[in-house]
């Protein structure tokens, strides 16, 4: 068995024909989502690449802070936006802290896009249930905008999004728009409210069961901290979703992003090359439970 | 007419000198007491007496322990990226053992797959491999169990066999054929020479006495993959030093890091190892924090996952991980003691 997904069709944007050389990109705008998360809008320095570059929702890139190093982040903007790209970063270590210190105009390195992305063919004509926690909304946000920008190709949209507290919610500007959108059922929840919070309080998997979206002709797309994902799959199963109807994106420590450096494997599967998007059915078939 | 050639052992120095005009000739060499393939000094052929195999596998000549990927520099216009200067001289490795030549063929699969690795492939595709059959295998060698002969190889360009005072030279690839055509000073081999070589090869083959049974190994490993008690027992004495992976000719895991001095920087890659807990550490968790998971990863990557992807076992039976492990961890014993009857 080759990789579990066919990657022969993936487009490559190689700098100097060398897969490890980053393209230079420039930070154009920085949005402080919450104290720990920033979104960066960026663009390729090379005009031609701005035109040519394409990617799929769910794919990721390797971003360099020159002199500090490289780390993987998903592209959080939708491919339907053509004038810039976005990624969102939660501060957790060396490179992410360095990214948070940078200002508009700074040059970064970018290579990608890598990974498989969400299977749009499979999602079209279906009712979509997005379930996200914290920074986990970043990859789903790319898909959600992609779907909204091609609204007639999809059926109903439910979005269940949670964070620890109101201050921890990311992409609040999107949440507001989706909340007003009559074709979207937007449910925002927090683990703990504060004085001003009038919305729902409760953990994402629990709120999901309260909202109880129908499993009929539906696909659930889940992304968040591992603990949330672990409780969300059983909740979806109780709602009647089969493992084939649940998609998620997995996270592993990564360096190369292209199936060479070895570290992101789960059994014979390389998350960077064969994923990061997998159905729960695929995950259940993995040789190893090291995910 | 036989296309096989031969050369006197005492003329090997002359042969290597001739090849040195065209290639960077690498030959077995002792560096601080460690046997490795290093640039030949132009005269010393004493390795013919002591060489059994190198400690540092020849993968190091294509995929160095530490390698600059590019440098970067910042000026008023922004960052500029520059590739390192490449050595225009092609490498010729003299004396590579059949197991190590096979190991390169195994590495090729990973480095060629999907996204080509330009650093490895540039060195690899321009290199010439001159194999040398084994006359004195270690008792830790078990190449024959992996379908590799200690005396023959299809993964080299030329193959040499010890026939006493001389080496028989066989052309294996077109590249090897071309090289021989351009090499003066070789004699035609006689039928007696060939008969002697045949005998030498048989003797060599019979000297590899350590065996493992690789039949159904993938299924066996799959069957005991979740046997935590077994893996814990197997991993008990391992000290996670990583020597078995660094010195394994088919291990290729690497790390990527930056260095910066006064706006001038470089990105490097360096050998990494699945024996280390940091290798897979993530901000909130680590899928292989426990040692037994890392040991399982190493064994299963070679004997289960690699075959699933590339249809070949990623072990050549070179025995380095057995000879060099500080606590005598022995992969052949592990494979022979799997708790499954198939
Ligand atoms: C496909 C994919 C997509 C992703 N998308 C996003 C995204 O959209 N947004 C986002 O915010 N994140 C995303 N991530 C996660 C992100 O890549 C990591 O958070 C990031 O790589 C962390 O880098 P860092 O240098 O800041 O952390 P590191 O400095 O590497 O630290 C991480 C942790 O490892 C430990 N550590 C690392 N090295 C050492 C060492 N040498 N010694 C001791 N401890 C060490 C540290 O203690 C720390 O807790 C994604 C990951 C993947 C795989
Ligand atoms: S060389 Fe031996 S002790 Fe070191 S990591 Fe390998 S098996 Fe463990
Ligand atoms: S696993 Fe051991 S015997 Fe097999 S190729 Fe690697 S070092 Fe040699
Ligand atoms: S990140 Fe290197 S193999 Fe996946």
PDB file of N, CA and C and ligand atoms in Angstrom, chain A residues 60 71-74 88-90 92-97 135 138 251-254 276, chain B residues 278 281-283, ligand 1:
ATOM      1  N   UNK A  60      -1.482  22.927   4.829  1.00  0.00           N
ATOM      2  CA  UNK A  60      -0.660  23.729   5.718  1.00  0.00           C
ATOM      3  C   UNK A  60       0.624  24.160   5.030  1.00  0.00           C
ATOM      4  N   UNK A  71       8.169  26.200  11.433  1.00  0.00           N
ATOM      5  CA  UNK A  71       7.097  25.439  12.093  1.00  0.00           C
ATOM      6  C   UNK A  71       5.879  25.381  11.174  1.00  0.00           C
ATOM      7  N   UNK A  72       5.066  24.306  11.318  1.00  0.00           N
ATOM      8  CA  UNK A  72       3.893  24.153  10.460  1.00  0.00           C
ATOM      9  C   UNK A  72       2.657  24.870  11.020  1.00  0.00           C
ATOM     10  N   UNK A  73       1.935  25.566  10.155  1.00  0.00           N
ATOM     11  CA  UNK A  73       0.640  26.172  10.514  1.00  0.00           C
ATOM     12  C   UNK A  73      -0.264  26.018   9.308  1.00  0.00           C
ATOM     13  N   UNK A  74      -1.535  25.801   9.572  1.00  0.00           N
ATOM     14  CA  UNK A  74      -2.460  25.689   8.447  1.00  0.00           C
ATOM     15  C   UNK A  74      -2.692  27.075   7.844  1.00  0.00           C
ATOM     16  N   UNK A  88      -2.884  31.684  11.577  1.00  0.00           N
ATOM     17  CA  UNK A  88      -3.104  32.091  12.966  1.00  0.00           C
ATOM     18  C   UNK A  88      -2.190  31.275  13.864  1.00  0.00           C
ATOM     19  N   UNK A  89      -1.608  31.953  14.850  1.00  0.00           N
ATOM     20  CA  UNK A  89      -0.566  31.322  15.657  1.00  0.00           C
ATOM     21  C   UNK A  89      -0.850  31.430  17.141  1.00  0.00           C
ATOM     22  N   UNK A  90      -0.872  30.296  17.806  1.00  0.00           N
ATOM     23  CA  UNK A  90      -0.971  30.277  19.265  1.00  0.00           C
ATOM     24  C   UNK A  90       0.440  30.185  19.837  1.00  0.00           C
ATOM     25  N   UNK A  92       3.182  29.024  21.959  1.00  0.00           N
ATOM     26  CA  UNK A  92       3.447  27.872  22.827  1.00  0.00           C
ATOM     27  C   UNK A  92       4.935  27.599  23.036  1.00  0.00           C
ATOM     28  N   UNK A  93       5.792  28.124  22.171  1.00  0.00           N
ATOM     29  CA  UNK A  93       7.211  27.772  22.280  1.00  0.00           C
ATOM     30  C   UNK A  93       8.088  28.783  21.562  1.00  0.00           C
ATOM     31  N   UNK A  94       9.239  28.307  21.126  1.00  0.00           N
ATOM     32  CA  UNK A  94      10.267  29.186  20.574  1.00  0.00           C
ATOM     33  C   UNK A  94       9.809  29.960  19.327  1.00  0.00           C
ATOM     34  N   UNK A  95       9.379  29.208  18.313  1.00  0.00           N
ATOM     35  CA  UNK A  95       9.063  29.850  17.042  1.00  0.00           C
ATOM     36  C   UNK A  95       7.767  30.652  17.148  1.00  0.00           C
ATOM     37  N   UNK A  96       6.800  30.098  17.849  1.00  0.00           N
ATOM     38  CA  UNK A  96       5.527  30.817  17.962  1.00  0.00           C
ATOM     39  C   UNK A  96       5.705  32.105  18.771  1.00  0.00           C
ATOM     40  N   UNK A  97       6.562  32.091  19.787  1.00  0.00           N
ATOM     41  CA  UNK A  97       6.844  33.327  20.521  1.00  0.00           C
ATOM     42  C   UNK A  97       7.560  34.333  19.631  1.00  0.00           C
ATOM     43  N   UNK A 135      -8.083  27.472  19.012  1.00  0.00           N
ATOM     44  CA  UNK A 135      -7.360  27.755  17.774  1.00  0.00           C
ATOM     45  C   UNK A 135      -7.725  26.739  16.687  1.00  0.00           C
ATOM     46  N   UNK A 138      -9.024  27.550  13.204  1.00  0.00           N
ATOM     47  CA  UNK A 138      -8.204  28.069  12.097  1.00  0.00           C
ATOM     48  C   UNK A 138      -8.355  27.278  10.791  1.00  0.00           C
ATOM     49  N   UNK A 251      -2.662  16.547  14.430  1.00  0.00           N
ATOM     50  CA  UNK A 251      -1.456  17.349  14.628  1.00  0.00           C
ATOM     51  C   UNK A 251      -0.354  16.482  15.205  1.00  0.00           C
ATOM     52  N   UNK A 252       0.835  16.606  14.638  1.00  0.00           N
ATOM     53  CA  UNK A 252       2.021  15.893  15.137  1.00  0.00           C
ATOM     54  C   UNK A 252       3.166  16.887  15.091  1.00  0.00           C
ATOM     55  N   UNK A 253       4.223  16.585  15.821  1.00  0.00           N
ATOM     56  CA  UNK A 253       5.414  17.401  15.644  1.00  0.00           C
ATOM     57  C   UNK A 253       5.916  17.163  14.218  1.00  0.00           C
ATOM     58  N   UNK A 254       6.212  18.247  13.503  1.00  0.00           N
ATOM     59  CA  UNK A 254       6.653  18.119  12.111  1.00  0.00           C
ATOM     60  C   UNK A 254       7.872  18.971  11.858  1.00  0.00           C
ATOM     61  N   UNK A 276      -3.097  16.287   6.680  1.00  0.00           N
ATOM     62  CA  UNK A 276      -3.513  16.044   8.066  1.00  0.00           C
ATOM     63  C   UNK A 276      -5.001  15.730   8.213  1.00  0.00           C
TER      64      UNK A 276
ATOM     65  N   UNK B 278      12.324  13.672  22.662  1.00  0.00           N
ATOM     66  CA  UNK B 278      12.087  15.010  22.096  1.00  0.00           C
ATOM     67  C   UNK B 278      11.693  14.970  20.625  1.00  0.00           C
ATOM     68  N   UNK B 281       8.056  15.273  20.554  1.00  0.00           N
ATOM     69  CA  UNK B 281       7.408  16.073  21.596  1.00  0.00           C
ATOM     70  C   UNK B 281       6.644  17.260  21.005  1.00  0.00           C
ATOM     71  N   UNK B 282       5.413  17.410  21.441  1.00  0.00           N
ATOM     72  CA  UNK B 282       4.591  18.538  21.017  1.00  0.00           C
ATOM     73  C   UNK B 282       4.308  19.397  22.241  1.00  0.00           C
ATOM     74  N   UNK B 283       3.803  20.612  22.014  1.00  0.00           N
ATOM     75  CA  UNK B 283       3.574  21.492  23.157  1.00  0.00           C
ATOM     76  C   UNK B 283       2.781  20.847  24.299  1.00  0.00           C
TER      77      UNK B 283
HETATM   78  C1  LIG C   1      -0.315  20.373  10.223  1.00  0.00           C
HETATM   79  C2  LIG C   1      -0.221  21.311  11.401  1.00  0.00           C
HETATM   80  C3  LIG C   1      -0.942  22.490  11.399  1.00  0.00           C
HETATM   81  C4  LIG C   1      -0.844  23.367  12.472  1.00  0.00           C
HETATM   82  N1  LIG C   1      -1.556  24.513  12.425  1.00  0.00           N
HETATM   83  C5  LIG C   1      -1.460  25.382  13.443  1.00  0.00           C
HETATM   84  C6  LIG C   1      -2.170  26.611  13.402  1.00  0.00           C
HETATM   85  O1  LIG C   1      -2.890  26.907  12.459  1.00  0.00           O
HETATM   86  N2  LIG C   1      -2.019  27.458  14.443  1.00  0.00           N
HETATM   87  C7  LIG C   1      -1.215  27.162  15.520  1.00  0.00           C
HETATM   88  O2  LIG C   1      -1.098  27.986  16.423  1.00  0.00           O
HETATM   89  N3  LIG C   1      -0.534  25.996  15.584  1.00  0.00           N
HETATM   90  C8  LIG C   1      -0.624  25.109  14.578  1.00  0.00           C
HETATM   91  N4  LIG C   1       0.082  23.943  14.628  1.00  0.00           N
HETATM   92  C9  LIG C   1       0.950  23.694  15.804  1.00  0.00           C
HETATM   93  C10 LIG C   1       2.274  24.400  15.647  1.00  0.00           C
HETATM   94  O3  LIG C   1       2.979  23.866  14.571  1.00  0.00           O
HETATM   95  C11 LIG C   1       3.129  24.267  16.908  1.00  0.00           C
HETATM   96  O4  LIG C   1       2.485  24.889  17.968  1.00  0.00           O
HETATM   97  C12 LIG C   1       4.479  24.911  16.700  1.00  0.00           C
HETATM   98  O5  LIG C   1       5.273  24.118  15.836  1.00  0.00           O
HETATM   99  C13 LIG C   1       5.226  25.096  17.993  1.00  0.00           C
HETATM  100  O6  LIG C   1       6.485  25.638  17.667  1.00  0.00           O
HETATM  101  P1  LIG C   1       7.356  26.361  18.729  1.00  0.00           P
HETATM  102  O7  LIG C   1       8.732  26.504  18.178  1.00  0.00           O
HETATM  103  O8  LIG C   1       6.711  27.625  19.160  1.00  0.00           O
HETATM  104  O9  LIG C   1       7.337  25.370  19.907  1.00  0.00           O
HETATM  105  P2  LIG C   1       8.594  24.603  20.477  1.00  0.00           P
HETATM  106  O10 LIG C   1       9.615  25.584  20.937  1.00  0.00           O
HETATM  107  O11 LIG C   1       9.005  23.562  19.519  1.00  0.00           O
HETATM  108  O12 LIG C   1       8.001  23.988  21.753  1.00  0.00           O
HETATM  109  C14 LIG C   1       6.946  23.105  21.780  1.00  0.00           C
HETATM  110  C15 LIG C   1       7.038  22.364  23.057  1.00  0.00           C
HETATM  111  O13 LIG C   1       8.045  21.378  22.927  1.00  0.00           O
HETATM  112  C16 LIG C   1       9.001  21.519  23.917  1.00  0.00           C
HETATM  113  N5  LIG C   1      10.337  21.466  23.318  1.00  0.00           N
HETATM  114  C17 LIG C   1      10.664  21.679  22.027  1.00  0.00           C
HETATM  115  N6  LIG C   1      11.972  21.545  21.821  1.00  0.00           N
HETATM  116  C18 LIG C   1      12.502  21.236  23.006  1.00  0.00           C
HETATM  117  C19 LIG C   1      13.825  20.978  23.441  1.00  0.00           C
HETATM  118  N7  LIG C   1      14.856  21.015  22.597  1.00  0.00           N
HETATM  119  N8  LIG C   1      13.999  20.681  24.731  1.00  0.00           N
HETATM  120  C20 LIG C   1      12.950  20.617  25.592  1.00  0.00           C
HETATM  121  N9  LIG C   1      11.690  20.837  25.242  1.00  0.00           N
HETATM  122  C21 LIG C   1      11.459  21.158  23.965  1.00  0.00           C
HETATM  123  C22 LIG C   1       8.783  22.815  24.606  1.00  0.00           C
HETATM  124  O14 LIG C   1       8.855  22.621  25.997  1.00  0.00           O
HETATM  125  C23 LIG C   1       7.398  23.245  24.209  1.00  0.00           C
HETATM  126  O15 LIG C   1       6.475  23.024  25.225  1.00  0.00           O
HETATM  127  C24 LIG C   1      -0.010  23.058  13.583  1.00  0.00           C
HETATM  128  C25 LIG C   1       0.696  21.872  13.588  1.00  0.00           C
HETATM  129  C26 LIG C   1       0.603  20.997  12.514  1.00  0.00           C
HETATM  130  C27 LIG C   1       1.386  19.748  12.555  1.00  0.00           C
END
